[in-house]
XYZ file of C-alpha atoms in Angstrom:
553
model
C 86.349 103.714 57.414
C 83.067 102.749 58.323
C 82.688 100.412 55.673
C 85.869 98.899 57.000
C 84.288 98.348 60.580
C 81.151 97.223 59.278
C 83.105 94.494 57.292
C 85.200 93.545 60.514
C 81.939 93.407 62.233
C 80.171 91.052 60.118
C 83.361 88.842 60.292
C 83.204 88.855 64.034
C 79.458 88.763 65.046
C 79.594 85.029 65.237
C 82.862 84.982 67.251
C 83.284 84.945 70.679
C 85.670 87.937 70.791
C 84.013 91.217 71.362
C 84.248 93.322 67.899
C 84.930 96.779 69.487
C 87.736 95.210 71.655
C 89.209 93.479 68.602
C 89.239 96.567 66.567
C 90.751 98.644 69.039
C 93.443 96.260 69.871
C 94.466 96.243 66.175
C 94.417 100.075 65.462
C 96.528 100.360 68.533
C 99.129 97.779 67.534
C 99.204 99.408 63.931
C 99.733 102.723 65.750
C 102.542 101.302 67.737
C 104.183 99.890 64.695
C 103.983 103.333 63.087
C 105.570 105.068 66.177
C 108.529 102.560 66.143
C 109.030 103.176 62.484
C 108.829 107.052 62.576
C 110.623 107.183 65.794
C 113.369 105.391 63.940
C 113.336 107.846 61.191
C 113.318 110.783 63.718
C 116.034 109.317 65.857
C 118.701 112.190 64.984
C 116.144 115.142 64.888
C 116.950 117.691 67.545
C 113.232 118.759 68.154
C 111.357 115.437 68.052
C 111.738 112.007 70.378
C 109.435 108.761 70.269
C 107.245 110.165 73.474
C 105.957 113.455 71.522
C 105.688 111.186 68.288
C 103.290 108.771 69.925
C 101.641 111.582 71.807
C 100.859 113.414 68.546
C 100.054 110.376 66.717
C 97.404 109.443 69.176
C 96.112 113.151 68.976
C 95.638 112.765 65.094
C 94.235 109.175 65.345
C 91.773 110.248 67.818
C 90.897 113.400 65.562
C 90.550 110.941 62.886
C 87.906 108.806 64.818
C 86.270 112.032 65.950
C 85.528 113.191 62.451
C 84.174 109.580 60.933
C 82.031 109.167 64.454
C 80.487 113.074 63.385
C 81.714 114.221 66.775
C 79.942 111.944 68.844
C 83.220 110.394 70.320
C 87.262 109.937 69.806
C 87.447 106.864 71.807
C 88.703 103.465 70.744
C 89.857 102.301 74.105
C 88.723 104.492 77.274
C 91.353 105.698 79.327
C 91.478 103.416 82.799
C 93.585 104.353 85.545
C 93.399 100.506 86.526
C 94.788 99.514 83.002
C 97.512 101.999 83.645
C 98.905 101.258 87.032
C 98.270 97.273 86.732
C 99.609 96.349 83.218
C 101.320 99.265 81.781
C 103.360 100.803 84.753
C 105.074 97.964 86.507
C 107.207 96.882 83.336
C 108.407 100.335 82.835
C 109.277 100.954 86.669
C 110.877 97.496 86.927
C 113.112 97.973 83.898
C 113.977 101.206 85.418
C 115.510 99.841 88.537
C 116.630 96.718 86.411
C 118.775 98.801 83.706
C 120.007 101.567 86.198
C 123.454 102.105 86.191
C 123.867 101.229 90.158
C 127.558 103.230 90.696
C 126.207 106.275 88.842
C 122.898 106.121 90.901
C 124.129 105.535 94.191
C 127.356 107.725 94.270
C 124.555 110.630 93.487
C 122.096 109.216 95.487
C 121.876 111.927 98.421
C 121.042 114.617 95.514
C 118.389 112.186 94.275
C 116.869 111.881 97.332
C 117.222 115.300 98.039
C 115.383 116.206 94.676
C 113.181 113.264 94.605
C 111.646 113.115 97.876
C 112.090 116.588 99.946
C 111.767 118.497 96.532
C 108.899 116.797 95.685
C 107.062 117.545 99.349
C 107.971 121.410 98.613
C 106.571 121.250 95.040
C 103.451 119.518 96.868
C 102.951 122.015 99.162
C 103.186 125.182 96.931
C 101.127 123.772 94.275
C 98.302 123.008 96.863
C 98.683 125.975 98.544
C 98.070 128.143 95.248
C 95.595 126.055 93.960
C 93.666 126.768 97.116
C 94.180 130.412 96.889
C 93.850 130.828 93.316
C 90.908 128.378 92.247
C 88.292 130.139 93.946
C 89.074 133.708 92.193
C 88.804 131.307 88.925
C 85.026 130.322 89.716
C 86.241 126.791 90.670
C 84.231 126.655 94.452
C 83.234 123.291 94.700
C 86.506 121.429 95.542
C 87.260 120.425 99.441
C 90.804 120.242 100.914
C 91.559 116.796 100.022
C 91.118 117.786 96.252
C 93.486 120.580 96.657
C 96.053 118.237 98.367
C 95.421 115.722 95.524
C 96.246 118.615 92.684
C 99.355 119.274 94.645
C 100.610 115.383 94.455
C 98.994 114.972 91.298
C 101.261 118.006 89.514
C 104.199 117.037 91.443
C 104.723 113.886 89.447
C 107.058 114.258 86.648
C 107.620 112.399 83.496
C 111.079 111.243 83.132
C 110.059 108.879 80.324
C 110.125 111.557 77.947
C 113.316 113.695 79.310
C 115.561 110.588 79.520
C 114.984 110.205 75.662
C 116.627 113.767 75.162
C 119.603 113.124 77.740
C 122.869 110.962 76.723
C 124.127 108.886 79.286
C 127.636 108.928 77.961
C 127.538 112.992 77.224
C 125.948 113.900 80.343
C 126.283 111.329 83.087
C 125.699 113.509 85.978
C 122.540 115.097 84.266
C 121.063 111.746 83.494
C 121.825 109.945 86.613
C 120.108 112.924 88.690
C 117.228 113.437 86.067
C 116.552 109.508 86.098
C 116.826 108.828 89.664
C 114.594 111.983 90.414
C 112.238 111.112 88.028
C 111.681 107.767 89.637
C 111.788 108.535 93.144
C 109.663 111.599 92.087
C 106.961 109.312 90.718
C 107.088 106.767 93.730
C 106.948 109.911 96.288
C 104.041 111.524 94.369
C 102.079 108.534 94.290
C 103.000 107.738 97.745
C 101.601 111.112 98.924
C 98.390 110.666 96.828
C 97.741 107.260 98.608
C 98.490 108.915 101.760
C 95.973 111.695 100.871
C 93.432 109.280 100.046
C 93.646 107.199 103.369
C 93.083 110.162 105.505
C 89.687 111.522 106.863
C 89.487 115.167 106.526
C 86.204 115.870 107.648
C 87.629 116.950 110.740
C 90.824 118.927 110.074
C 92.911 119.341 113.376
C 97.076 120.115 114.184
C 97.440 116.161 114.301
C 96.307 115.914 110.490
C 99.767 117.235 108.969
C 101.412 114.699 111.652
C 99.232 112.067 110.337
C 100.107 113.001 106.687
C 103.636 112.766 107.323
C 103.576 109.555 109.290
C 101.559 107.705 106.343
C 103.794 109.026 103.968
C 106.906 107.354 105.715
C 105.268 104.071 106.639
C 103.988 103.843 103.101
C 107.557 104.825 101.731
C 110.129 102.565 103.875
C 107.671 99.500 103.923
C 107.129 99.602 100.384
C 110.969 99.783 99.690
C 111.593 96.934 102.394
C 109.063 94.687 100.483
C 110.872 95.315 97.067
C 114.350 94.474 98.810
C 112.745 91.191 100.505
C 111.184 89.918 97.204
C 114.375 90.562 95.367
C 116.667 88.809 97.639
C 114.017 86.050 97.984
C 114.311 85.652 94.038
C 117.951 85.520 94.064
C 118.153 82.774 96.889
C 115.590 80.694 95.358
C 117.459 80.590 91.986
C 120.874 80.450 93.411
C 119.959 77.669 95.709
C 117.992 75.690 93.189
C 120.205 76.435 89.966
C 116.882 76.109 87.749
C 118.871 76.719 84.882
C 120.755 73.881 84.562
C 117.031 72.251 83.615
C 115.425 74.989 81.999
C 116.574 78.617 80.969
C 112.562 79.652 80.755
C 111.764 78.627 84.310
C 114.589 81.283 85.563
C 113.349 83.693 83.105
C 109.785 83.458 84.022
C 110.324 83.260 87.846
C 112.023 86.755 87.705
C 109.313 88.114 85.738
C 106.619 86.724 87.902
C 108.299 87.276 91.277
C 108.600 90.944 90.099
C 105.127 91.550 89.075
C 104.064 89.704 92.156
C 105.861 92.319 94.549
C 103.967 94.805 92.972
C 100.537 93.212 92.916
C 101.016 92.318 96.911
C 102.306 95.798 97.610
C 99.014 97.158 95.766
C 96.776 94.465 97.625
C 98.006 95.896 101.158
C 97.627 99.533 100.256
C 101.579 100.291 99.769
C 103.287 102.146 96.931
C 103.866 99.260 94.125
C 106.024 101.601 92.118
C 108.459 101.861 94.797
C 108.488 98.178 95.720
C 108.892 97.040 92.204
C 111.846 99.468 91.357
C 114.061 98.647 94.368
C 113.038 94.776 93.324
C 114.644 95.543 89.952
C 117.667 96.652 91.554
C 118.211 93.943 94.216
C 117.562 91.511 91.235
C 119.945 92.985 88.689
C 122.394 93.158 91.695
C 121.961 89.471 92.782
C 119.348 87.299 90.696
C 120.695 88.490 87.201
C 124.182 86.948 88.183
C 123.019 83.808 89.186
C 121.035 82.734 85.971
C 122.645 81.167 82.717
C 124.324 83.473 80.105
C 121.541 83.192 77.718
C 119.077 83.832 80.280
C 120.890 87.231 80.983
C 121.001 88.264 77.380
C 117.166 87.522 77.144
C 116.232 89.286 80.351
C 118.067 92.238 79.701
C 116.356 92.920 76.533
C 113.127 91.318 77.017
C 112.514 93.663 80.228
C 113.743 96.863 77.773
C 111.440 95.851 75.263
C 108.187 95.252 77.514
C 109.254 98.970 78.942
C 109.441 100.666 75.550
C 106.094 99.153 74.495
C 104.305 99.896 77.475
C 105.791 103.546 77.293
C 104.829 103.992 73.946
C 101.358 102.760 74.275
C 100.936 104.988 77.470
C 101.511 108.225 75.053
C 99.384 106.876 72.166
C 96.667 106.436 74.891
C 96.910 109.733 76.330
C 96.802 111.473 72.845
C 93.711 109.988 71.688
C 91.975 110.249 75.137
C 92.479 113.972 74.877
C 89.969 114.140 72.376
C 87.100 112.508 74.198
C 84.227 115.026 73.636
C 82.371 113.863 76.519
C 84.960 115.266 79.115
C 84.939 118.319 77.592
C 81.153 118.479 77.202
C 80.584 117.820 80.861
C 83.139 120.445 82.170
C 80.286 123.116 80.971
C 83.359 125.546 81.479
C 84.020 128.687 78.870
C 87.128 128.743 76.973
C 88.312 131.582 79.034
C 87.858 129.486 82.401
C 89.477 126.330 81.219
C 92.584 128.581 79.777
C 92.928 130.139 83.189
C 92.812 127.209 85.262
C 94.964 125.327 83.159
C 97.504 128.098 82.813
C 97.263 128.453 86.696
C 98.086 125.017 86.882
C 101.153 125.701 84.463
C 102.621 128.563 86.377
C 102.249 126.373 89.749
C 104.221 123.771 88.417
C 106.618 126.143 87.012
C 106.992 128.005 90.679
C 106.877 124.822 92.605
C 109.949 122.993 90.821
C 111.970 126.108 90.770
C 111.391 126.573 94.455
C 112.980 123.184 95.333
C 115.425 122.788 92.253
C 117.466 126.028 92.831
C 117.986 125.878 96.755
C 118.535 122.392 96.928
C 121.057 122.392 94.325
C 122.928 125.105 96.337
C 122.792 122.731 99.295
C 124.428 119.961 97.385
C 127.127 122.219 96.144
C 127.813 123.362 99.715
C 128.025 119.698 100.822
C 130.481 118.715 98.161
C 133.993 119.816 98.045
C 135.209 118.495 94.879
C 134.453 121.051 91.732
C 133.404 118.400 89.363
C 131.015 116.813 91.578
C 128.940 120.554 91.853
C 126.197 121.438 89.691
C 126.643 124.795 88.155
C 123.740 127.109 87.312
C 123.394 125.970 83.792
C 122.955 122.309 84.800
C 120.532 123.266 87.780
C 118.561 124.927 84.576
C 118.252 121.984 82.833
C 117.416 119.629 85.863
C 114.835 122.406 86.315
C 113.499 122.349 82.734
C 113.647 118.239 82.399
C 111.360 118.106 85.408
C 108.841 120.162 84.052
C 107.072 117.878 81.853
C 104.101 115.797 83.029
C 102.847 112.623 81.754
C 100.508 109.373 81.938
C 101.039 109.462 85.891
C 99.585 112.801 86.175
C 96.465 112.045 84.186
C 95.924 108.451 85.710
C 96.065 110.105 89.239
C 93.836 112.967 87.811
C 91.001 110.164 86.718
C 91.511 108.686 90.091
C 90.587 111.642 92.083
C 88.033 113.312 89.830
C 86.367 110.778 87.849
C 82.815 109.869 88.858
C 83.514 110.890 92.615
C 79.980 112.531 93.008
C 76.548 112.439 91.946
C 76.080 116.412 92.154
C 76.238 118.145 88.905
C 78.327 121.115 89.528
C 80.875 118.910 91.340
C 80.902 116.828 88.596
C 81.233 119.414 86.150
C 84.279 120.844 88.287
C 85.681 117.525 88.165
C 85.902 117.364 84.657
C 87.214 120.694 84.424
C 90.183 119.512 86.248
C 90.570 116.470 84.174
C 90.637 118.455 81.035
C 92.690 120.977 82.499
C 95.072 118.384 83.294
C 95.239 117.122 79.988
C 96.032 120.493 78.528
C 99.055 121.101 81.015
C 100.727 117.235 79.809
C 99.852 118.044 76.069
C 101.318 121.495 76.618
C 104.323 120.494 78.410
C 105.364 117.455 76.661
C 104.888 118.978 73.063
C 106.550 122.510 74.285
C 108.625 121.697 76.768
C 110.025 118.070 75.760
C 110.622 119.538 72.063
C 112.699 122.168 73.060
C 115.017 120.234 75.725
C 117.406 118.813 73.372
C 118.241 122.091 71.550
C 118.286 123.897 75.072
C 120.925 121.434 76.555
C 122.945 121.799 73.410
C 122.951 125.508 73.694
C 123.727 125.500 77.363
C 126.189 122.750 77.490
C 127.332 122.642 73.817
C 127.694 119.708 71.040
C 129.957 116.584 71.431
C 131.613 117.820 74.606
C 132.305 115.028 77.098
C 131.140 115.970 80.737
C 132.461 114.305 83.353
C 129.985 112.951 86.443
C 131.157 112.882 90.102
C 131.517 109.401 89.994
C 134.381 109.150 87.683
C 136.196 111.237 90.498
C 135.083 108.591 93.366
C 138.841 106.450 93.762
C 139.046 102.826 93.046
C 138.822 100.738 96.265
C 142.583 100.299 96.198
C 143.143 104.090 96.373
C 140.696 104.142 98.997
C 142.558 101.596 101.067
C 145.667 104.175 100.811
C 143.260 106.587 102.358
C 142.732 104.602 104.944
C 146.487 103.749 105.659
C 147.465 107.553 105.592
C 144.603 108.248 108.282
C 145.835 105.559 110.701
C 143.053 102.998 109.796
C 145.242 100.206 109.003
C 149.101 99.127 108.379
C 150.800 101.513 111.463
C 150.555 99.002 114.121
C 154.063 98.511 114.072
C 154.920 98.955 117.959
C 152.690 97.934 121.017
C 151.440 101.097 121.602
C 149.979 101.228 118.154
C 148.367 97.845 118.361
C 146.732 98.732 121.548
C 145.261 101.953 120.195
C 144.294 100.136 116.736
C 140.761 99.878 117.241
C 139.974 103.521 118.643
C 142.068 104.920 116.101
C 140.009 102.730 113.507
C 136.982 104.204 114.979
C 138.171 107.447 114.710
C 139.107 107.174 111.387
C 135.804 105.669 110.270
C 134.158 108.761 111.754
C 136.427 111.157 110.191
C 136.098 109.509 106.931
C 132.336 109.269 107.224
C 132.229 113.145 107.697
C 134.813 114.138 105.156
C 133.866 111.490 101.882
C 130.490 109.934 103.065
C 129.879 108.785 99.624
C 132.959 106.870 99.148
C 132.769 105.688 102.835
C 129.592 104.007 102.458
C 130.282 102.551 98.971
C 133.650 101.338 100.976
C 131.824 99.536 103.840
C 128.872 98.234 101.935
C 131.280 96.448 99.566
C 132.948 94.697 102.370
C 129.774 94.032 103.999
C 128.455 92.867 100.630
C 131.249 90.753 99.790
C 131.413 89.112 103.392
C 127.782 88.240 104.399
C 124.942 89.051 101.509
C 126.746 87.326 98.309
C 127.457 84.398 99.696
C 124.071 83.816 100.913
C 122.164 85.375 97.631
C 125.111 84.823 94.965
C 126.036 87.748 92.655
C 128.971 88.755 90.670
C 131.604 88.224 93.637
C 130.306 84.839 94.364
C 131.517 82.408 92.188
C 130.763 78.975 92.466
C 131.749 76.278 89.777
C 129.112 74.078 88.495
C 128.883 72.491 84.974
C 127.009 74.636 82.756
C 126.819 77.469 84.936
C 126.951 81.214 84.268
C 130.564 80.947 85.451
C 131.563 78.246 83.490
C 133.043 81.020 80.728
C 134.320 83.512 83.079
C 136.018 85.950 80.856
C 133.189 86.359 78.817
C 130.739 86.554 81.755
C 132.863 89.357 83.379
C 132.969 91.584 80.759
C 129.360 91.279 80.615
C 128.967 91.836 83.921
C 130.953 94.836 84.447
C 129.307 96.637 81.430
C 125.861 95.979 82.987
C 127.080 96.797 86.839
C 128.937 99.966 85.374
């Protein structure tokens, strides 16, 4: 291997390219190809998935580099949170919003928000409190209050990528929808919490500190979401008004990609949450913008976004696996094997307890609010939701680097910072490899194999059936005499309130569809707005409607 490196160096020494960078990119591209091939061969394997494959392949590659460098270094590319947050994370989150099954997502939106926001906050509080109470007993004494709060935010971020590779959207639609939605909202909530912690001054802690943290969190959460919705609607309006596809399909695809990425970068520039912005931008683009472009552009964007997301996910796991054997971090920690194991085990135990503390109680609350048995979560599914969220991934490592790398020049603090990074890496490796490999067999054991499971979304009536409910409740159609005509508006208001209390999800969905059809789609386009223009996507309405229905469902 050293001969090969020397040969490449001699070939490139007169080139304008950096030799180390070229070698690193060549190695990583080769490993990406190997991951794709191995992942294809292990597609039906019940113990493995592509995330675990990439992570293990990264560990093996790092071990080989460490061996040939005689224990000096295992790094080919250094893990950088800047590289992760600017280049790798945006395509993953955007594709998650763009490809999400919106009906499934929003039918379970209350449960997703309950787990993703309130659950993450509960987990954050318990992990932070546990770290504050236990770390000093383990000999970790140099961390301050901000560090403990950061630990809670860092370890509250789940790894939904690995989990979704073992959950089937067709066999377990309810579980897939909840775990997927919770994973994205959880990541966003964790990052927003982390950013809120970074923005506060903890030198003078008072009773208003907690209120300031909550206020900062709410501001970041809702402002970031609003910005994502705005950019998504702006892209839909521009493409619908200008109809760029009549001249070039490449331009309309390019403007979708650039505006999505621009929304993320603008959000990060003004210190908001880019992950929330780009996720909701993806949802809006799939609902409006995607239906305003040509048919060929629809197919291209659908697969292009998914491909970029897949490559970024695989690259991240390779990156994490190889960087886990960085010998410098382990040397800098100056911790014994016993201390390192104790801190890692404590963090892992806090993750287990923190997730259990909100999954089961909040699932009970969600079940209490649902009337239909098919919409409720039995204990087995609650257990799977708890287990599926135990895995930690690249977001956790990136936030850990952000908080604990080179934060102080003091040697003792630096050693404990290195200890926190290495302990976080151990938690990520253990949870991904061990919990990730057991997840698929666990689902088969608890729910059985090849058994169709019905989501609560399938229990929801059609819009026509919903209209019958309105008529039965006196909302429409019972105005045959003068008295009913005079009282129609009050009865309609009473119906709205009654239906909202008894069937909140159905009612909100129906009212949104009416508002969307009447006000939004005429301005921003979408499937319900069908203008005819030569060469437009609506030129072949049958084929496009079939494709649209598959995408929206």
